[in-house]
């Protein structure tokens, strides 16, 4: 079978890390069984072009200016996309619509309805109650159209049973469901991981990988950092320039507690005994993978109000970091086999301190996550289930 993935922004756009990362993982996985292409907009101003990303053909089309005011993330109106999709969509067996609340996603679905073409909608966090409240009036205005689009779809793809159960029934009952996890490459083996050479033995790395947005609740880590009983560096990976107000809120918390703060990673290799804070900006996944190699234990923190199935969590697990996350991150399945720690704001410090200072507990969770990822998130298994 051959499929087309429609997404409003794609690599190398660095402003929408999680959505793009999740789509790349999905595309790589299903391409094992299907011929897959991707159509997107030129959001990095490099012009109309066709490129290969992860071995897959990606077409970038220019947007048409004029309606960007309709959405903070831009409406994505594009005459060139409209013409391309009308002329080309029939040659694919199915259309996979990754986003929803933007022009190219809605347009694609409408054309599929008129031409009787099969299309699939990705949930990926967009139907949680918290997400639905954001840009509420825009979504309310589009309600009659989105109701029709969801009802006519082949199914909604949910990355976890928890996300499906958290979706309001008025949405989930409109069509069929497919519950399919996100595929990931596991980068380590526990037996080798714990025998590696470590430059900063005895020092832990605590890090976040996300945009600076109130939905991510990065302030929970900042508020509790002074109560952690270990030697650590904290690194925040993600663009902080776009949300300066929220970034300054986080920064003020660290400065209030007298932490040393750096705005790049130039001094990260210094073997300082002080607990330091680094705002690293956007980093490619390979750079994050390399970052953890110097530390004895590494922890990803993600305390979001709401997520789809977070790629940053799966990527952290795959590189050998233990993850401490909120209930809203939809990782209950991993939690049941002690492959991840789900906590809340009240218990955050206690849970992180326990894993920071209990090597056996850290190793046990690390081994469990390796087993979990290979069982549930391998590209091969995802491709088989989607097929």
Short mmCIF file of C-alpha atoms in Angstrom, two decimals:
data_model
loop_
_atom_site.label_atom_id
_atom_site.label_comp_id
_atom_site.label_asym_id
_atom_site.label_seq_id
_atom_site.Cartn_x
_atom_site.Cartn_y
_atom_site.Cartn_z
CA UNK A 1 0.00 0.00 0.00
CA UNK A 2 1.06 3.58 -0.49
CA UNK A 3 0.13 6.38 1.88
CA UNK A 4 0.44 10.15 2.11
CA UNK A 5 1.04 11.92 5.41
CA UNK A 6 -0.24 15.50 5.62
CA UNK A 7 1.41 17.66 8.30
CA UNK A 8 1.56 21.50 8.46
CA UNK A 9 5.27 21.64 9.41
CA UNK A 10 8.12 19.16 9.18
CA UNK A 11 11.86 18.79 9.65
CA UNK A 12 13.98 20.97 9.57
CA UNK A 13 11.45 23.25 11.33
CA UNK A 14 12.70 23.47 14.93
CA UNK A 15 9.75 25.33 16.43
CA UNK A 16 7.39 22.35 16.79
CA UNK A 17 9.69 19.64 18.05
CA UNK A 18 7.30 17.08 19.56
CA UNK A 19 4.74 17.05 16.75
CA UNK A 20 7.42 16.73 14.08
CA UNK A 21 9.47 14.17 16.00
CA UNK A 22 6.39 12.00 16.56
CA UNK A 23 5.48 12.13 12.89
CA UNK A 24 9.02 11.21 11.84
CA UNK A 25 8.94 8.14 14.10
CA UNK A 26 5.52 7.10 12.80
CA UNK A 27 6.58 7.55 9.16
CA UNK A 28 9.80 5.56 9.62
CA UNK A 29 7.89 2.73 11.28
CA UNK A 30 5.09 2.30 8.74
CA UNK A 31 7.51 2.69 5.83
CA UNK A 32 8.77 -0.82 6.67
CA UNK A 33 5.50 -2.17 5.20
CA UNK A 34 4.12 0.72 3.12
CA UNK A 35 5.39 3.21 0.55
CA UNK A 36 5.04 6.52 2.36
CA UNK A 37 5.38 10.14 1.24
CA UNK A 38 4.96 13.34 3.23
CA UNK A 39 3.44 16.65 2.13
CA UNK A 40 3.98 19.76 4.23
CA UNK A 41 4.42 23.52 4.08
CA UNK A 42 7.64 25.48 3.74
CA UNK A 43 7.75 26.89 7.29
CA UNK A 44 11.51 27.60 7.21
CA UNK A 45 11.45 29.90 4.15
CA UNK A 46 13.68 27.66 2.02
CA UNK A 47 11.24 27.65 -0.87
CA UNK A 48 9.23 25.03 -2.71
CA UNK A 49 11.28 21.84 -2.88
CA UNK A 50 11.32 18.05 -2.67
CA UNK A 51 13.78 16.46 -0.24
CA UNK A 52 14.50 13.08 1.32
CA UNK A 53 14.18 12.86 5.11
CA UNK A 54 14.85 9.55 6.87
CA UNK A 55 14.79 7.89 3.44
CA UNK A 56 11.28 9.21 2.67
CA UNK A 57 10.17 11.71 0.03
CA UNK A 58 9.01 15.02 1.53
CA UNK A 59 7.43 17.79 -0.58
CA UNK A 60 7.49 21.33 0.84
CA UNK A 61 4.97 23.81 -0.58
CA UNK A 62 4.79 27.55 -0.06
CA UNK A 63 2.12 29.05 2.15
CA UNK A 64 -0.08 31.93 1.00
CA UNK A 65 0.01 35.02 3.18
CA UNK A 66 -3.14 36.64 4.48
CA UNK A 67 -4.80 34.45 7.12
CA UNK A 68 -1.97 33.92 9.63
CA UNK A 69 -3.84 36.05 12.18
CA UNK A 70 -6.37 33.23 12.63
CA UNK A 71 -3.94 31.19 14.74
CA UNK A 72 -0.87 31.75 16.93
CA UNK A 73 0.85 28.89 15.11
CA UNK A 74 -0.36 30.33 11.76
CA UNK A 75 -3.36 29.07 9.87
CA UNK A 76 -1.35 27.36 7.14
CA UNK A 77 -3.36 28.63 4.18
CA UNK A 78 -1.72 27.60 0.91
CA UNK A 79 -3.03 27.84 -2.63
CA UNK A 80 -0.13 25.74 -3.93
CA UNK A 81 -0.96 22.97 -1.45
CA UNK A 82 -4.63 23.09 -2.45
CA UNK A 83 -3.81 22.67 -6.13
CA UNK A 84 -1.22 19.94 -5.46
CA UNK A 85 -3.54 17.93 -3.22
CA UNK A 86 -6.50 18.06 -5.62
CA UNK A 87 -4.27 16.86 -8.47
CA UNK A 88 -2.39 14.13 -6.58
CA UNK A 89 -4.36 12.70 -3.65
CA UNK A 90 -6.17 10.01 -5.65
CA UNK A 91 -2.96 8.09 -6.41
CA UNK A 92 -2.53 7.14 -2.75
CA UNK A 93 -4.37 4.31 -1.02
CA UNK A 94 -4.95 6.40 2.09
CA UNK A 95 -4.27 9.87 3.51
CA UNK A 96 -2.97 10.20 7.08
CA UNK A 97 -3.81 13.62 8.54
CA UNK A 98 -1.40 14.35 11.37
CA UNK A 99 -2.86 17.67 12.62
CA UNK A 100 -6.41 19.06 12.48
CA UNK A 101 -6.90 22.70 13.48
CA UNK A 102 -5.30 24.25 10.38
CA UNK A 103 -6.09 24.86 6.74
CA UNK A 104 -4.19 22.06 5.00
CA UNK A 105 -5.54 19.39 7.37
CA UNK A 106 -9.16 20.51 7.07
CA UNK A 107 -8.86 21.02 3.30
CA UNK A 108 -7.34 17.55 2.83
CA UNK A 109 -10.16 15.91 4.75
CA UNK A 110 -12.86 17.78 2.83
CA UNK A 111 -11.37 16.80 -0.54
CA UNK A 112 -11.13 13.18 0.65
CA UNK A 113 -14.81 13.24 1.60
CA UNK A 114 -15.85 14.58 -1.82
CA UNK A 115 -13.64 12.08 -3.69
CA UNK A 116 -14.45 9.12 -1.41
CA UNK A 117 -10.77 8.70 -0.51
CA UNK A 118 -9.90 6.88 2.74
CA UNK A 119 -8.31 9.12 5.36
CA UNK A 120 -7.09 8.68 8.92
CA UNK A 121 -6.91 11.25 11.71
CA UNK A 122 -4.12 11.28 14.26
CA UNK A 123 -5.09 12.07 17.84
CA UNK A 124 -1.59 12.86 19.17
CA UNK A 125 -2.81 14.89 22.14
CA UNK A 126 -5.23 17.17 20.30
CA UNK A 127 -8.42 15.76 21.85
CA UNK A 128 -7.53 15.97 25.53
CA UNK A 129 -9.79 18.27 27.54
CA UNK A 130 -6.85 20.55 28.27
CA UNK A 131 -5.89 20.79 24.59
CA UNK A 132 -9.49 21.40 23.50
CA UNK A 133 -9.71 24.41 25.82
CA UNK A 134 -6.79 26.10 24.06
CA UNK A 135 -7.92 28.40 21.21
CA UNK A 136 -11.42 27.43 22.31
CA UNK A 137 -13.35 29.90 20.17
CA UNK A 138 -11.56 28.89 16.98
CA UNK A 139 -12.33 25.24 17.67
CA UNK A 140 -15.93 26.03 18.54
CA UNK A 141 -16.33 27.92 15.26
CA UNK A 142 -14.96 24.91 13.35
CA UNK A 143 -17.06 22.40 15.32
CA UNK A 144 -19.64 21.53 12.60
CA UNK A 145 -16.87 20.95 10.07
CA UNK A 146 -14.62 18.93 12.38
CA UNK A 147 -17.62 16.84 13.49
CA UNK A 148 -18.21 15.84 9.86
CA UNK A 149 -14.49 15.23 9.21
CA UNK A 150 -14.07 12.96 12.23
CA UNK A 151 -17.28 11.04 11.48
CA UNK A 152 -16.23 10.36 7.88
CA UNK A 153 -12.69 9.21 8.76
CA UNK A 154 -11.69 5.53 8.64
CA UNK A 155 -10.47 5.77 12.23
CA UNK A 156 -8.67 7.95 14.74
CA UNK A 157 -5.15 6.80 15.57
CA UNK A 158 -4.53 7.03 19.33
CA UNK A 159 -0.98 6.43 20.64
CA UNK A 160 -2.23 4.89 23.91
CA UNK A 161 -5.35 3.40 25.49
CA UNK A 162 -5.20 6.15 28.11
CA UNK A 163 -5.43 8.87 25.45
CA UNK A 164 -8.38 7.09 23.87
CA UNK A 165 -10.17 6.83 27.21
CA UNK A 166 -9.37 10.49 27.97
CA UNK A 167 -10.91 11.71 24.72
CA UNK A 168 -14.48 13.01 25.20
CA UNK A 169 -16.95 10.36 24.09
CA UNK A 170 -18.68 12.88 21.83
CA UNK A 171 -15.49 12.69 19.72
CA UNK A 172 -14.28 9.11 20.17
CA UNK A 173 -17.72 7.63 19.42
CA UNK A 174 -17.89 9.33 16.01
CA UNK A 175 -15.62 6.83 14.27
CA UNK A 176 -13.46 3.73 14.75
CA UNK A 177 -10.24 3.66 16.74
CA UNK A 178 -6.73 2.31 16.25
CA UNK A 179 -4.53 2.26 19.34
CA UNK A 180 -0.94 2.16 18.15
CA UNK A 181 2.13 3.25 20.11
CA UNK A 182 4.93 5.44 18.75
CA UNK A 183 7.92 3.62 17.23
CA UNK A 184 11.41 4.28 18.57
CA UNK A 185 15.01 3.14 18.06
CA UNK A 186 16.48 1.74 21.30
CA UNK A 187 20.06 3.03 21.52
CA UNK A 188 21.51 1.08 24.46
CA UNK A 189 21.72 -2.31 26.16
CA UNK A 190 21.59 -2.29 29.97
CA UNK A 191 24.55 -4.68 30.37
CA UNK A 192 26.79 -2.32 28.38
CA UNK A 193 25.19 0.89 29.56
CA UNK A 194 26.22 0.47 33.19
CA UNK A 195 29.79 -0.50 32.36
CA UNK A 196 30.50 2.56 30.21
CA UNK A 197 33.27 5.02 30.95
CA UNK A 198 31.82 8.00 32.81
CA UNK A 199 33.56 11.36 33.04
CA UNK A 200 31.37 12.80 35.78
CA UNK A 201 31.02 9.85 38.11
CA UNK A 202 28.79 10.68 41.03
CA UNK A 203 27.07 13.54 39.19
CA UNK A 204 23.58 13.24 37.70
CA UNK A 205 22.01 15.02 34.76
CA UNK A 206 18.41 16.18 35.08
CA UNK A 207 16.98 17.55 31.85
CA UNK A 208 13.87 18.60 29.97
CA UNK A 209 13.30 18.48 26.21
CA UNK A 210 10.37 20.67 25.20
CA UNK A 211 9.29 24.08 24.10
CA UNK A 212 8.84 26.67 26.84
CA UNK A 213 5.07 26.66 27.29
CA UNK A 214 2.88 26.66 30.39
CA UNK A 215 1.35 23.34 29.26
CA UNK A 216 4.76 21.72 29.94
CA UNK A 217 4.90 22.89 33.61
CA UNK A 218 8.68 23.27 33.63
CA UNK A 219 8.32 25.37 36.78
CA UNK A 220 7.74 22.21 38.83
CA UNK A 221 11.37 21.21 38.35
CA UNK A 222 12.59 24.76 38.94
CA UNK A 223 10.57 25.12 42.16
CA UNK A 224 11.91 21.85 43.57
CA UNK A 225 15.54 21.99 42.40
CA UNK A 226 16.84 23.48 45.67
CA UNK A 227 15.32 20.53 47.58
CA UNK A 228 17.17 17.82 45.66
CA UNK A 229 19.80 15.95 47.68
CA UNK A 230 22.38 15.12 45.03
CA UNK A 231 25.12 16.60 42.89
CA UNK A 232 23.53 17.47 39.55
CA UNK A 233 23.36 19.62 36.45
CA UNK A 234 19.97 20.68 35.09
CA UNK A 235 19.76 21.24 31.33
CA UNK A 236 16.67 22.68 29.64
CA UNK A 237 16.70 21.74 25.95
CA UNK A 238 14.30 23.77 23.85
CA UNK A 239 13.83 27.18 22.28
CA UNK A 240 13.14 29.71 25.04
CA UNK A 241 13.15 32.82 22.82
CA UNK A 242 9.53 32.45 21.66
CA UNK A 243 7.98 32.40 25.15
CA UNK A 244 10.13 34.95 26.96
CA UNK A 245 7.57 35.68 29.68
CA UNK A 246 7.36 32.03 30.74
CA UNK A 247 11.12 31.58 30.37
CA UNK A 248 11.77 34.58 32.62
CA UNK A 249 9.45 33.06 35.22
CA UNK A 250 11.56 29.87 35.23
CA UNK A 251 14.81 31.84 35.26
CA UNK A 252 13.72 33.97 38.24
CA UNK A 253 13.06 30.83 40.30
CA UNK A 254 16.60 29.54 39.73
CA UNK A 255 18.19 32.92 40.40
CA UNK A 256 16.18 33.27 43.60
CA UNK A 257 17.78 30.04 44.86
CA UNK A 258 21.30 31.21 43.89
CA UNK A 259 21.97 28.64 41.17
CA UNK A 260 24.70 29.25 38.59
CA UNK A 261 22.89 29.81 35.29
CA UNK A 262 24.33 29.44 31.77
CA UNK A 263 22.71 30.15 28.40
CA UNK A 264 24.67 27.64 26.33
CA UNK A 265 26.61 24.41 26.91
CA UNK A 266 30.15 25.75 26.61
CA UNK A 267 30.98 24.98 30.25
CA UNK A 268 29.01 21.75 30.53
CA UNK A 269 32.19 19.62 30.37
CA UNK A 270 33.78 21.33 33.37
CA UNK A 271 33.78 18.98 36.36
CA UNK A 272 32.16 21.47 38.71
CA UNK A 273 30.92 20.24 42.08
CA UNK A 274 28.24 22.93 42.05
CA UNK A 275 24.67 22.31 40.98
CA UNK A 276 24.28 24.24 37.73
CA UNK A 277 21.46 25.25 35.37
CA UNK A 278 21.90 25.32 31.58
CA UNK A 279 19.45 26.72 29.04
CA UNK A 280 20.71 24.95 25.94
CA UNK A 281 18.24 26.17 23.31
CA UNK A 282 17.12 23.82 20.56
CA UNK A 283 19.27 20.72 20.05
CA UNK A 284 19.07 17.91 17.53
CA UNK A 285 18.42 14.45 18.94
CA UNK A 286 22.02 13.33 18.33
CA UNK A 287 23.26 16.26 20.43
CA UNK A 288 20.97 15.25 23.30
CA UNK A 289 22.11 11.63 22.97
CA UNK A 290 25.72 12.77 23.33
CA UNK A 291 24.93 15.05 26.25
CA UNK A 292 24.04 12.20 28.60
CA UNK A 293 27.22 10.20 28.02
CA UNK A 294 29.27 12.10 30.59
CA UNK A 295 26.92 11.44 33.51
CA UNK A 296 26.49 8.47 35.80
CA UNK A 297 22.69 8.77 35.97
CA UNK A 298 20.39 10.82 33.78
CA UNK A 299 16.75 11.78 34.25
CA UNK A 300 14.22 13.28 31.86
CA UNK A 301 11.51 15.34 33.55
CA UNK A 302 8.21 15.94 31.79
CA UNK A 303 5.34 17.15 33.97
CA UNK A 304 2.99 18.32 31.21
CA UNK A 305 -0.70 18.97 31.73
CA UNK A 306 -1.39 16.97 28.58
CA UNK A 307 0.54 15.07 25.88
CA UNK A 308 -0.12 12.63 23.10
CA UNK A 309 2.46 9.91 23.45
CA UNK A 310 5.47 12.10 24.02
CA UNK A 311 8.37 11.42 21.68
CA UNK A 312 10.77 13.21 24.03
CA UNK A 313 9.92 10.65 26.74
CA UNK A 314 10.33 7.66 24.42
CA UNK A 315 13.59 9.07 23.04
CA UNK A 316 14.89 9.58 26.59
CA UNK A 317 13.98 6.01 27.55
CA UNK A 318 15.67 4.78 24.36
CA UNK A 319 18.94 6.57 25.24
CA UNK A 320 18.93 5.13 28.79
CA UNK A 321 17.53 8.02 30.85
CA UNK A 322 15.02 7.26 33.58
CA UNK A 323 11.88 9.35 33.09
CA UNK A 324 9.80 11.08 35.75
CA UNK A 325 6.55 12.27 34.24
CA UNK A 326 3.03 13.44 34.99
CA UNK A 327 -0.18 11.48 34.57
CA UNK A 328 -0.99 13.72 31.59
CA UNK A 329 1.91 12.20 29.62
CA UNK A 330 -0.07 9.01 28.95
CA UNK A 331 2.61 6.56 30.10
CA UNK A 332 0.46 4.42 32.40
CA UNK A 333 1.29 1.22 30.50
CA UNK A 334 5.02 1.69 31.15
CA UNK A 335 4.37 2.62 34.77
CA UNK A 336 2.60 -0.69 35.42
CA UNK A 337 5.84 -2.59 34.71
CA UNK A 338 8.05 -0.11 36.60
CA UNK A 339 9.58 1.23 33.38
CA UNK A 340 8.77 4.86 34.21
CA UNK A 341 7.82 6.92 37.25
CA UNK A 342 4.52 8.80 37.20
CA UNK A 343 4.32 11.45 39.90
CA UNK A 344 2.57 14.71 40.75
CA UNK A 345 3.63 18.11 42.00
CA UNK A 346 3.24 17.14 45.67
CA UNK A 347 5.42 14.01 45.43
CA UNK A 348 7.87 15.21 42.80
CA UNK A 349 10.83 15.97 45.09
CA UNK A 350 10.50 12.75 47.09
CA UNK A 351 10.25 10.57 43.98
CA UNK A 352 13.19 12.21 42.21
CA UNK A 353 15.38 12.15 45.32
CA UNK A 354 14.70 8.44 45.76
CA UNK A 355 15.91 7.61 42.24
CA UNK A 356 18.82 10.05 42.47
CA UNK A 357 20.13 8.33 45.59
CA UNK A 358 19.12 4.70 45.06
CA UNK A 359 21.31 3.16 42.37
CA UNK A 360 19.57 -0.23 42.48
CA UNK A 361 16.16 1.37 41.90
CA UNK A 362 17.59 3.38 39.00
CA UNK A 363 19.16 0.29 37.38
CA UNK A 364 15.98 -1.74 37.82
CA UNK A 365 13.81 0.91 36.14
CA UNK A 366 16.38 1.35 33.39
CA UNK A 367 16.36 -2.38 32.58
CA UNK A 368 12.56 -2.46 32.66
CA UNK A 369 12.27 0.39 30.17
CA UNK A 370 14.63 -1.41 27.77
CA UNK A 371 12.38 -4.48 27.85
CA UNK A 372 9.24 -2.33 27.54
CA UNK A 373 10.43 -0.39 24.49
CA UNK A 374 11.52 -3.50 22.62
CA UNK A 375 8.19 -5.16 23.32
CA UNK A 376 5.82 -2.27 22.58
CA UNK A 377 7.62 0.41 20.55
CA UNK A 378 9.91 -1.30 18.05
CA UNK A 379 9.50 -0.07 14.46
CA UNK A 380 8.86 -3.63 13.30
CA UNK A 381 5.95 -4.16 15.72
CA UNK A 382 4.40 -0.78 14.86
CA UNK A 383 4.60 -1.52 11.13
CA UNK A 384 2.98 -4.94 11.59
CA UNK A 385 0.12 -3.54 13.70
CA UNK A 386 -0.60 -0.63 11.33
CA UNK A 387 -0.56 -2.91 8.30
#
